[in-house]
Coordinates of C-alpha atoms in Angstrom, one line a residue:
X6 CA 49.8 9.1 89.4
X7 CA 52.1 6.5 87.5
X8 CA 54.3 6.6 84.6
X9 CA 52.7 5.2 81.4
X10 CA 54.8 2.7 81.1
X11 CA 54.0 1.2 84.8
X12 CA 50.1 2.2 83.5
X13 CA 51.0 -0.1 80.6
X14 CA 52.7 -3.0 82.3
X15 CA 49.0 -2.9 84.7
X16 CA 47.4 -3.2 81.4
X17 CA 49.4 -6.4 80.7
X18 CA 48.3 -7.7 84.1
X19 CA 44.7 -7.1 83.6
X20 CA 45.1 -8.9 80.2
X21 CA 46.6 -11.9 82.5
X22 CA 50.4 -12.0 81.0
X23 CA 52.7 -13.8 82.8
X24 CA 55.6 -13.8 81.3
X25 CA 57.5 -11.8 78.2
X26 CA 59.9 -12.5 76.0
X27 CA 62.9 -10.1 75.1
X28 CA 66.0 -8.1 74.7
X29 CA 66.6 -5.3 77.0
X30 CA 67.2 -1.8 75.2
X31 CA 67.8 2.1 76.3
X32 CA 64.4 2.9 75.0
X33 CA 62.4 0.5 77.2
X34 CA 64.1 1.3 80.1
X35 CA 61.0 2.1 81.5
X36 CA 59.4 -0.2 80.9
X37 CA 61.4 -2.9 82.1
X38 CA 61.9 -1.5 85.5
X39 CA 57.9 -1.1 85.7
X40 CA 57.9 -4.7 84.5
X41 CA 60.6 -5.6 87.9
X42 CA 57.9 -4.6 89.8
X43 CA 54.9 -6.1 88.8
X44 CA 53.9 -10.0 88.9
X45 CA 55.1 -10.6 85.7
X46 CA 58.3 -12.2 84.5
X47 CA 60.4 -10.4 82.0
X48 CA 62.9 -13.5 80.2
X49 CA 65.7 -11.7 78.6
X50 CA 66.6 -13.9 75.4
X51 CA 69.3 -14.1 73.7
X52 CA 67.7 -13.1 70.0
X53 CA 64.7 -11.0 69.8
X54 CA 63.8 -13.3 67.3
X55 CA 63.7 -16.0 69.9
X56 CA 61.9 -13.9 71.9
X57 CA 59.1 -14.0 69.6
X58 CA 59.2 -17.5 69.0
X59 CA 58.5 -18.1 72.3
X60 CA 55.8 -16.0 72.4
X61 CA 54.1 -17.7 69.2
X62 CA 53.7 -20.9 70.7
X63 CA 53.4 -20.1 74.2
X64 CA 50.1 -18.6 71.9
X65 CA 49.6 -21.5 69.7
X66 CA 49.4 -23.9 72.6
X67 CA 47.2 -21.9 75.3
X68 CA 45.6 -19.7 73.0
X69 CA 46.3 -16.7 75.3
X70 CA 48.3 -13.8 73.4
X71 CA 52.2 -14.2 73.6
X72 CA 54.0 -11.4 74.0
X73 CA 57.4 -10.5 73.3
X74 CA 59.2 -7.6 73.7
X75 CA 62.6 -5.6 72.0
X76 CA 63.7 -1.9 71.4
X77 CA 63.8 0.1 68.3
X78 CA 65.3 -0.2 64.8
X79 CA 67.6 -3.7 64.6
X80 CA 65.7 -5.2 67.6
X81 CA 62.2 -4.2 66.3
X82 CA 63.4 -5.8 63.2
X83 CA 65.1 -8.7 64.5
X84 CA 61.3 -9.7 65.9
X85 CA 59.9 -9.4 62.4
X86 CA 60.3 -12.9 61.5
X87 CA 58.7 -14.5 64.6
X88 CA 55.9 -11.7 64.5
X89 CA 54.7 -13.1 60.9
X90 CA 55.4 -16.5 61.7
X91 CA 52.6 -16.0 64.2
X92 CA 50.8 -14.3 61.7
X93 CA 50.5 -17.0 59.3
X94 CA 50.4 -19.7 61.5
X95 CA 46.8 -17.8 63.6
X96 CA 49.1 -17.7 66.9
X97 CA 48.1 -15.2 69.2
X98 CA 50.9 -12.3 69.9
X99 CA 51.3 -9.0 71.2
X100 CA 55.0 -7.5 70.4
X101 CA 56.1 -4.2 72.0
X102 CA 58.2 -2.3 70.5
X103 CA 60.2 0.6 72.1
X104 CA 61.4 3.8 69.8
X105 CA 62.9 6.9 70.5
X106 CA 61.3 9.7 71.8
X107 CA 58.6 12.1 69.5
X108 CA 60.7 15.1 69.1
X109 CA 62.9 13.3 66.6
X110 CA 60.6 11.3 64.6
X111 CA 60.1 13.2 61.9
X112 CA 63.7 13.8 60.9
X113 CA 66.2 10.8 60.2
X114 CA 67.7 9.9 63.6
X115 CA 69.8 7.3 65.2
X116 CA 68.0 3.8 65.1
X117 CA 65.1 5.4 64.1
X118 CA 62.6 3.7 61.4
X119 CA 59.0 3.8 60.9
X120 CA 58.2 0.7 62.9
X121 CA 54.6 0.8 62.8
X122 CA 55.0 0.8 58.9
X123 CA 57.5 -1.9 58.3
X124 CA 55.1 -4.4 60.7
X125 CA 51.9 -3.3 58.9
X126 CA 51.9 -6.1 56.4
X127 CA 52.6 -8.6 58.8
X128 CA 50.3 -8.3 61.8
X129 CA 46.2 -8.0 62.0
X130 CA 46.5 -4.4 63.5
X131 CA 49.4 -2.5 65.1
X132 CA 50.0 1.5 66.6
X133 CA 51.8 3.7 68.3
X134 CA 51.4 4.6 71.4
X135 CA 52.2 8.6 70.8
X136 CA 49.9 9.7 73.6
X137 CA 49.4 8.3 77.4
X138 CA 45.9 9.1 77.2
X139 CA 45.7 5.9 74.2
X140 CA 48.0 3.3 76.1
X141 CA 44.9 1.5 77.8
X142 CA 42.5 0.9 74.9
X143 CA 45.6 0.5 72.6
X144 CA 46.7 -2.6 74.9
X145 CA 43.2 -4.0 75.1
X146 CA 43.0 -3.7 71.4
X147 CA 46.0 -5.2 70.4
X148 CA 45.4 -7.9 72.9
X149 CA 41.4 -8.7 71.8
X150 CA 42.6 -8.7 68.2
X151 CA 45.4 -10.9 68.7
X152 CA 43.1 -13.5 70.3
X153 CA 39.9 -12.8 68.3
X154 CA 39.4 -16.1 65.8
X155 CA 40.9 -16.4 63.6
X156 CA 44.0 -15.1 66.0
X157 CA 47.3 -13.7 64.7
X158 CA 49.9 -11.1 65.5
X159 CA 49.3 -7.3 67.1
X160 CA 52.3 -4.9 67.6
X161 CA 52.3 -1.7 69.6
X162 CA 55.7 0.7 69.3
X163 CA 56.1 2.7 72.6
X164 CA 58.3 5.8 72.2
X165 CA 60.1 6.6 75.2
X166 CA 59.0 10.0 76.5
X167 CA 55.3 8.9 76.5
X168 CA 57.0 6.1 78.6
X169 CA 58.2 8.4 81.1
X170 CA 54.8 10.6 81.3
X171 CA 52.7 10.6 84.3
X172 CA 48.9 9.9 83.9
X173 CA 45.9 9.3 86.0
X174 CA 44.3 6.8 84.3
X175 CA 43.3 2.4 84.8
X176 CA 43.2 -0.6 82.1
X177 CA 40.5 -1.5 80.5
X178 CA 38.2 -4.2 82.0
X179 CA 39.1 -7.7 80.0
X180 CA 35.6 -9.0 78.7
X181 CA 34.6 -12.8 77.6
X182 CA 35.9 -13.4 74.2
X183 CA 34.1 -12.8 71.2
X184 CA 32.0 -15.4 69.8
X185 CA 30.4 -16.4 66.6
X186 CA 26.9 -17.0 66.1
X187 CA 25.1 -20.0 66.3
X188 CA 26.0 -22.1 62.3
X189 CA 22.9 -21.2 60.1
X190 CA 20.7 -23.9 60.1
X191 CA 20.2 -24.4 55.9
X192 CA 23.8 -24.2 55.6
X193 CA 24.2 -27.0 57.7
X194 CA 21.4 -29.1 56.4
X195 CA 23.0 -28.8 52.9
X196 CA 26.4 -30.1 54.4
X197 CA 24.7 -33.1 56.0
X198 CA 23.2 -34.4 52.6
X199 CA 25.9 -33.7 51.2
X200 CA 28.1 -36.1 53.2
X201 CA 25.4 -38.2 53.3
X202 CA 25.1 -38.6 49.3
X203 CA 28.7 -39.3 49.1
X204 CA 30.6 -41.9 48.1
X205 CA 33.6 -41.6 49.1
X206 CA 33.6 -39.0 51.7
X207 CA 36.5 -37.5 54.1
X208 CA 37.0 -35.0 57.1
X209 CA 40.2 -32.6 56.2
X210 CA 41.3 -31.3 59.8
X211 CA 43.2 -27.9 59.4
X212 CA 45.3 -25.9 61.9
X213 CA 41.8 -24.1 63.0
X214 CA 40.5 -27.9 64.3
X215 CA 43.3 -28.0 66.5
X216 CA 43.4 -24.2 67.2
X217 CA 39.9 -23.8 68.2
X218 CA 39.8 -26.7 70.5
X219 CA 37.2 -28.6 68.5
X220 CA 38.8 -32.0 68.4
X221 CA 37.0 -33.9 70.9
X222 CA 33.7 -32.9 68.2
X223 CA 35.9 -34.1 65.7
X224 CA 36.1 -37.2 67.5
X225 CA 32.5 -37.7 68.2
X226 CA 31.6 -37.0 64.9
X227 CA 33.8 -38.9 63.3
X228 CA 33.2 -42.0 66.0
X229 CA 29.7 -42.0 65.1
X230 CA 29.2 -41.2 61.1
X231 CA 32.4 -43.5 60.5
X232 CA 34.2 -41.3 58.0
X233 CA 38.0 -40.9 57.1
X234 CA 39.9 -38.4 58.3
X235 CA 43.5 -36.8 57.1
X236 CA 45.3 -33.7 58.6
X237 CA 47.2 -30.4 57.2
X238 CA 51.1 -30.7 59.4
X239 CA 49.1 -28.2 61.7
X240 CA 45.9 -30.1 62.3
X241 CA 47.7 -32.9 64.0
X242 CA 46.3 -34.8 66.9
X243 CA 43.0 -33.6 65.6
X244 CA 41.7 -37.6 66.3
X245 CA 44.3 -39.9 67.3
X246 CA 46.2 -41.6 64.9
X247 CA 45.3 -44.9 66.6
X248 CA 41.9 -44.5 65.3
X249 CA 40.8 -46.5 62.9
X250 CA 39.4 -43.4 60.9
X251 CA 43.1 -41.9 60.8
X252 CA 45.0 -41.9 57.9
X253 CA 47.4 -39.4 59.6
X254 CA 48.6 -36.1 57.2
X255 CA 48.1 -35.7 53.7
X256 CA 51.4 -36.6 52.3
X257 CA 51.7 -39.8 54.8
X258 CA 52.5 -43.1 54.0
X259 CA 55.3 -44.5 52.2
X260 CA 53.9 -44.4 48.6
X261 CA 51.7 -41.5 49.7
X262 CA 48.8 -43.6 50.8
X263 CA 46.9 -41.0 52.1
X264 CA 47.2 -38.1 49.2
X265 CA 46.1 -41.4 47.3
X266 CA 43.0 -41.7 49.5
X267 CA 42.0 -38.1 48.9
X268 CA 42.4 -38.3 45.5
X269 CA 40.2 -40.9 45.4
X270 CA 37.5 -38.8 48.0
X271 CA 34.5 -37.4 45.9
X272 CA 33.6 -34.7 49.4
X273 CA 35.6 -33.1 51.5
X274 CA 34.5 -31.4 54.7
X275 CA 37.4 -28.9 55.5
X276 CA 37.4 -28.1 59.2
X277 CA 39.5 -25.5 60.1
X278 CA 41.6 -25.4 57.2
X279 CA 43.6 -22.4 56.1
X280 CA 44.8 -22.8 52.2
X281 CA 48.4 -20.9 53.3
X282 CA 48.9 -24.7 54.9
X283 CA 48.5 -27.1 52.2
X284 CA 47.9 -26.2 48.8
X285 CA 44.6 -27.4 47.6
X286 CA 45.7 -27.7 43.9
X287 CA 47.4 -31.1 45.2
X288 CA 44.0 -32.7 46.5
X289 CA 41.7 -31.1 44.2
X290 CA 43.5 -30.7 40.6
X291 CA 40.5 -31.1 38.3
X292 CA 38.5 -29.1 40.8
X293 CA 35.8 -32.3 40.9
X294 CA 35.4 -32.5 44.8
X295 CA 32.3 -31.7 46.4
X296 CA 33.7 -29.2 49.1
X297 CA 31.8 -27.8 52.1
X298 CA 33.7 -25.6 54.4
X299 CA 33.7 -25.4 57.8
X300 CA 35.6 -22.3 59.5
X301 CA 35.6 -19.4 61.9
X302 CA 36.1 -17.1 58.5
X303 CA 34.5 -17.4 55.0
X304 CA 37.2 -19.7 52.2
X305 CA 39.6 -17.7 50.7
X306 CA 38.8 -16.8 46.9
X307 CA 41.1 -19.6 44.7
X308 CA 40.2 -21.8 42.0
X309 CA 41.0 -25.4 43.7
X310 CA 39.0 -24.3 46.9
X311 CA 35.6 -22.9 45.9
X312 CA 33.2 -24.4 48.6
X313 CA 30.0 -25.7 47.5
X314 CA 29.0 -24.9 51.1
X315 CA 30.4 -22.5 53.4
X316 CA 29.7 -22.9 57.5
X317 CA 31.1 -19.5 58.9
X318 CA 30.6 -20.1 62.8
X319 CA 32.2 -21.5 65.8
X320 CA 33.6 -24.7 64.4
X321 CA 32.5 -27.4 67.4
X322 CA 28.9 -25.8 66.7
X323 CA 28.9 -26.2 63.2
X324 CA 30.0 -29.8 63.5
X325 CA 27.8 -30.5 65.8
X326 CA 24.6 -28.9 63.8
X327 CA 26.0 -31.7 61.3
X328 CA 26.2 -34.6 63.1
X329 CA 22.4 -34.2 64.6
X330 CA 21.2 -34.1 61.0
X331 CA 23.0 -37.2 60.2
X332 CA 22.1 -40.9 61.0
X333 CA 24.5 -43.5 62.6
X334 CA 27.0 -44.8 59.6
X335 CA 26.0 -42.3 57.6
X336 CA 29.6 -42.5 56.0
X337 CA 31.8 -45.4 56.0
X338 CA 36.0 -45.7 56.1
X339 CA 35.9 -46.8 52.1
X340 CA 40.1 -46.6 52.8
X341 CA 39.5 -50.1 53.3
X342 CA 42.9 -51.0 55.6
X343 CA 44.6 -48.3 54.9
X344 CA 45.1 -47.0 58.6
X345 CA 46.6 -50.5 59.6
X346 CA 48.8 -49.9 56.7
X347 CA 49.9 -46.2 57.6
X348 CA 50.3 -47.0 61.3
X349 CA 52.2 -50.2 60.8
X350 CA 55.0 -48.4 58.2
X351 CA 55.4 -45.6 61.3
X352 CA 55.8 -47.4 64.5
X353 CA 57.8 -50.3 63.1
X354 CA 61.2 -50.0 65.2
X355 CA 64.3 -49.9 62.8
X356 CA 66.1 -53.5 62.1
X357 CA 69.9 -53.8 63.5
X358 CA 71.2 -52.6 59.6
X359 CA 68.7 -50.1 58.9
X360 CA 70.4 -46.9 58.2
X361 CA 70.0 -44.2 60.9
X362 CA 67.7 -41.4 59.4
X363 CA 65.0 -39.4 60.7
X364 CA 62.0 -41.3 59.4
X365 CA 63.6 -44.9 61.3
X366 CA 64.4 -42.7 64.2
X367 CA 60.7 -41.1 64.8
X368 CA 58.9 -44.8 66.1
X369 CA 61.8 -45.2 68.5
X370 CA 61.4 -41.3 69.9
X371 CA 57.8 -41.7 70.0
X372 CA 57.9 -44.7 71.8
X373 CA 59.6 -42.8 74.6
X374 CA 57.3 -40.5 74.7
X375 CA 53.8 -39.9 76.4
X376 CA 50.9 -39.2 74.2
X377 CA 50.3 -36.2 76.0
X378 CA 54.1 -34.8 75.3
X379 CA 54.9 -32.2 72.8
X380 CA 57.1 -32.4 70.3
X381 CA 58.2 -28.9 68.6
X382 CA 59.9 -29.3 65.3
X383 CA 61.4 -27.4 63.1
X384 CA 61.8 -26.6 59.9
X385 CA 64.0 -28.8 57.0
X386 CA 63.8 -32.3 55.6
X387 CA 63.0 -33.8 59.2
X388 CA 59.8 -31.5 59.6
X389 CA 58.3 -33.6 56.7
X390 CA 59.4 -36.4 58.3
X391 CA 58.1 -35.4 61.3
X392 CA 55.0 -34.4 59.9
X393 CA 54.5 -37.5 58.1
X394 CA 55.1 -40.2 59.7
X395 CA 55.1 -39.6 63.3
X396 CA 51.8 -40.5 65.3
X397 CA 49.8 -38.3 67.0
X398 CA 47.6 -38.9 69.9
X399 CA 46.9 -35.5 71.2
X400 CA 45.8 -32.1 69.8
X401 CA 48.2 -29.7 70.5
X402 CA 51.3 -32.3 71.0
X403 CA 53.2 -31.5 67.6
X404 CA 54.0 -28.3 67.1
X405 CA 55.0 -27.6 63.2
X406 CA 55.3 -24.1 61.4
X407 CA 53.6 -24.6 58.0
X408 CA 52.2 -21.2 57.3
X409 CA 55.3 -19.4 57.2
X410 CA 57.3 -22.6 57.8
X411 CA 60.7 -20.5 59.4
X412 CA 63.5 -22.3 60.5
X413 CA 65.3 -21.8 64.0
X414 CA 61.6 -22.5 66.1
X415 CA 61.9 -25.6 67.5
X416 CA 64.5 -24.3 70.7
X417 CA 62.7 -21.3 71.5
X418 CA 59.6 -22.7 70.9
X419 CA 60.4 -26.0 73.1
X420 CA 61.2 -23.5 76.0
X421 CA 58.0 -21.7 75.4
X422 CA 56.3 -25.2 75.8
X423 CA 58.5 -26.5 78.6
X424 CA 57.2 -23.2 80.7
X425 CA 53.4 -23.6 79.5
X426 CA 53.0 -27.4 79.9
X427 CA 53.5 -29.7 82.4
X428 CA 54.3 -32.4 79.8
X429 CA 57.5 -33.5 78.6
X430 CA 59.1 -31.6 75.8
X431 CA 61.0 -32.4 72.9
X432 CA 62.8 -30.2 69.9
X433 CA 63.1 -32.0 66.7
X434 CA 65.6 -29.8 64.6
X435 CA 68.2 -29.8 62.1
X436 CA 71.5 -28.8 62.5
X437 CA 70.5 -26.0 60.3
X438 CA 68.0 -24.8 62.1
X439 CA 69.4 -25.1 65.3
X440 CA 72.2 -22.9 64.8
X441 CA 70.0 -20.3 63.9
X442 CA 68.8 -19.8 67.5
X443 CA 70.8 -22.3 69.6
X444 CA 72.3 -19.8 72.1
X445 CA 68.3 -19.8 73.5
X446 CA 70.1 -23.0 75.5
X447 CA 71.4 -20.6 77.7
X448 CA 68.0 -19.2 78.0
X449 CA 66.4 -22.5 78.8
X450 CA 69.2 -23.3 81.3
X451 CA 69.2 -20.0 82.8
X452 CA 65.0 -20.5 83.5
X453 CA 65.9 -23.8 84.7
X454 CA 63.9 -25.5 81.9
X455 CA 63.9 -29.1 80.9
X456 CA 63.1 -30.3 77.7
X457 CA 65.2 -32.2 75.1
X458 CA 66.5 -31.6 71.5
X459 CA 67.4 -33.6 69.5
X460 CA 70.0 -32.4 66.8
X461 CA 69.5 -34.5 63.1
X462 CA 72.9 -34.0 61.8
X463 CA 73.5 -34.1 57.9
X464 CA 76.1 -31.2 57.6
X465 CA 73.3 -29.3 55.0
X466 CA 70.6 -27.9 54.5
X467 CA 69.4 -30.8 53.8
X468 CA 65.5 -30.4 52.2
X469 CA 66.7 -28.2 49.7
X470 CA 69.4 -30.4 48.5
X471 CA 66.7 -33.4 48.1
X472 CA 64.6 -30.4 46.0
X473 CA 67.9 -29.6 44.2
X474 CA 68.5 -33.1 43.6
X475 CA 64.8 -33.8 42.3
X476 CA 65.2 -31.1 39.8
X477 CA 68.2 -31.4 38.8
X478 CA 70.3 -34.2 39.7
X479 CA 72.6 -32.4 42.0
X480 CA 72.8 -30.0 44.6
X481 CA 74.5 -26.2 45.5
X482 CA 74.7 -24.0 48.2
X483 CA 73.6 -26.4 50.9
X484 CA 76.9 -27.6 52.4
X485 CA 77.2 -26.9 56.0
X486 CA 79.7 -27.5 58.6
X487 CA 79.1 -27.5 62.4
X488 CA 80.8 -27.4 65.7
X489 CA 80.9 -30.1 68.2
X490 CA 77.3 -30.4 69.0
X491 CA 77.7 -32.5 72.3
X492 CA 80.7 -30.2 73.3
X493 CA 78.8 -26.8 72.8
X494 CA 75.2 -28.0 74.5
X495 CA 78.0 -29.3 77.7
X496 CA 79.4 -25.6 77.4
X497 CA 75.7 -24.3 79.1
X498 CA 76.3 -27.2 81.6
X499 CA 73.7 -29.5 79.6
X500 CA 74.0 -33.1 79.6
X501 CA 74.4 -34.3 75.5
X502 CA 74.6 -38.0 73.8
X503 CA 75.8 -38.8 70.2
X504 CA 74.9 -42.3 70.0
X505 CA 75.8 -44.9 67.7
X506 CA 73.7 -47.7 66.7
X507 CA 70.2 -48.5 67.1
X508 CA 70.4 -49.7 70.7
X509 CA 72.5 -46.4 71.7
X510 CA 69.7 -43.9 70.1
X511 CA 67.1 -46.4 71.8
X512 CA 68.6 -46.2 75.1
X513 CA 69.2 -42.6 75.0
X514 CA 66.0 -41.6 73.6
X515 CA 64.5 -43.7 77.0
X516 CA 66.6 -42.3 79.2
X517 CA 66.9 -38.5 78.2
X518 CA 63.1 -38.0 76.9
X519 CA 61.3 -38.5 80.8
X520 CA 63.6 -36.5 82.3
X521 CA 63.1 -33.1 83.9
X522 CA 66.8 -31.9 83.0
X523 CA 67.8 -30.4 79.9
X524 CA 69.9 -32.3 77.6
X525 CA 71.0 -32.6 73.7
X526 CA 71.1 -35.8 71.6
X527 CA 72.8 -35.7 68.8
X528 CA 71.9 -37.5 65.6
X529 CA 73.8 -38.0 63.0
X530 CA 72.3 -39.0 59.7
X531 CA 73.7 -41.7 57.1

């Protein structure tokens, strides 16, 4: 016999979790002891919305369900926002919940909400565990749902006295995941002359290329058809942007060369692309493109994305049905030199008097890092830097939150990535959205991570000032003003720069990037 929470902390092994992510809370007691003594690690963080953080890209990146972990009322709450970040960015997570115990439930208690209700529109399925009997297939549910394509969020809420029952029960067996059938053969026929009787086609790489581990088809395809190809902020390191074919995201370039390129495509083939990432009314306006659709899940129903030919099935299959019904060159990169162009205006190094922003600081931060190092940024006017106009070599090597897009990822989500990943690790992040989680430094220094972030410093919340200023030709509400960065990261015993100059950002970036210690650079931006 074992308690039901020690029955669901075996469930959690059989499901293969390593580690969770968490505040500690009266009503999980239970569960956290059972969690002492199993193989897994239980991180307390200093947020529960860290905690979930770290658990969406610890899914996003190895496509094994995250799982994070609070107690009831504010902590359930406080996971909400890293629950539906996952959600609408299809990364796999399990949250756990705890809540008081049944017998007061249905009366207004202490803490008490209705959990299960307030996560319903966030997550693909979610329960309570209200009976041992149910903890088993509720685990291996919430688990198979969360990783099932497209993946997303789960949450089960486990009141405390079911913690402490006894049962007499096992987990469910894990089975190979769920796959989708075979692409149908007209469908893909139909896409191949299509592409074929283009004349100005392009390859649209969504989050779902990356996500579903289809890029090295991408690549083929792309390698051997010769067609153009631009990426969503999530599809990133789809094909490497030192491909000729690349012409990075769709708002890169300096005069927007590559929105310019779509404009001018007459087909699109959409690979993996969600709508909630970019919206299609700004490559397809006058609803003229030829569009064929290539996804894990039929297109969502919308005006400026109504597929002339839909491909519902595992996305390196249905590329690869493609690419055998097409000849060699069956395409051809009509951007003329545009990729020499875009490449050029992102890894020129800043000149002595340039002034220090983001954008002149990405080509000397990606020159000290690896192309198979991850970058994790956040959310504000540096994210669109970021997402812009710094290469991409790798799949899976820049991180960005564009479905829900919510500030404060980049620290716990850098941890998340230093502990999954063997790479080096950086945080891009405003000051803005660093605040919003930067006590997870103690987190990372407590796990004995080492990744670095770097702090762009305006004082502000500084994208919605430019989108004040664009409107109206001034800005509100976005003044900020911060501690001593530098002094605060040395507080955790955490080696942090604020360099001056070109050469100082240079040499710091070199230094700090390859190493296996924690540190904090501080930017600030003119």
């Amino acid at each position: 016999m074992a308690t039901t929470a020690e029955l669901l902390v075996d469930c959690l092994e059989a499901e293969g979790v390593e580690r969770v992510f968490g505040v500690p809370g009266e009503e999980i007691e239970d569960l956290l002891f059972a969690l002492r003594e199993s193989s897994i690690r239980f991180h307390p963080t200093r947020h529960e919305q860290g905690a979930a953080f770290m658990a969406d890209v610890h899914g996003r990146l190895t496509g094994e369900a995250g799982v994070c972990l609070s107690t009831l009322g504010p902590g359930a709450t406080n996971l909400m926002t890293g629950v539906a970040d996952a959600q609408l960015d299809k990364s796999p997570v399990v949250a756990i919940t705890g809540q008081g115990g049944r017998e007061r439930l249905h009366k207004e208690s202490h803490q008490a909400l209705d959990v299960v209700d307030v996560f319903e529109p966030i997550v693909a399925w979610n329960t309570r565990i209200g009976e041992s009997e149910i903890a088993p297939e509720s685990v291996r549910k919430a688990f198979k749902l969360a990783e099932y394509e497209k993946p997303g969020a789960t949450h089960l809420e486990f009141p405390e006295d079911v913690a402490a029952e006894e049962i007499d029960a096992t987990p469910i067996e894990t089975r190979d995941p769920v796959r989708r059938p075979d692409p149908d053969d007209e469908s893909a026929e139909r896409a191949a002359r299509l592409l074929e009787e283009a004349e100005r086609p392009i390859l649209l790489a969504g989050n779902g290329a990356v996500r579903t581990r289809a890029s090295q088809t991408i690549r083929s395809l792309v390698d051997r058809i010769g067609i153009p190809v631009v990426e969503t902020y999530m599809g990133k390191g789809a094909i490497s942007d030192r491909e000729a074919a690349s012409l990075m995201t769709l708002d890169s370039g300096p005069d927007e060369e590559a929105a310019r390129a779509i404009d001018r495509a007459d087909c699109v083939i959409a690979v993996g692309y969600d709508i909630a990432e970019h919206d299609p009314a700004g490559w397809n306006p006058d609803l003229e493109k030829t569009i064929v659709h290539v996804d894990y899940e039929p297109a969502e129903v919308y005006r400026h994305y109504n597929p002339d030919v839909e491909i519902v099935a595992d996305v390196g299959a249905a590329l690869a049905a493609i690419d055998e019904r097409l000849p060699d060159a069956a395409c051809s990169l009509w951007c003329d030199d545009l990729h020499e162009q875009l490449l050029e205006s992102v890894t020129e190094p800043p000149a002595a008097g340039d002034p220090i922003t983001v954008r002149n600081c990405l080509p000397l931060l990606r020159e000290a890092m690896a192309d198979s190092d991850v970058l994790v940024s956040d959310v504000g006017s540096h994210k669109m830097a970021i997402a812009q106009s710094f290469p991409t070599y790798e799949p899976n090597t820049c991180v960005i939150s564009n479905g829900l897009a919510s500030m404060g990822i980049a620290v716990p989500g850098a941890l998340a990535a230093d502990l999954t990943t063997d790479a080096n690790v950086v945080a891009g992040t405003g000051d803005g959205g660093f605040m919003m989680n930067a006590a997870e430094l103690e987190t990372a220094s407590r796990l004995d991570c080492g990744f670095t972030t770097v702090v762009f410093n305006d004082d502000d919340y500084g994208l919605i000032s430019e989108k004040q200023e664009g409107h109206r030709g001034e800005h509100t509400g976005t003044e900020l003003s911060n501690p001593d960065l530098v002094a605060f990261a040395e507080s955790f015993g955490i080696e942090a720069y604020r360099p001056e100059g070109w050469d100082e950002v240079e040499a710091v970036f070199s230094d700090a990037v390859p190493s296996d210690e924690l540190a904090l650079i501080e930017i600030g931006l003119e």
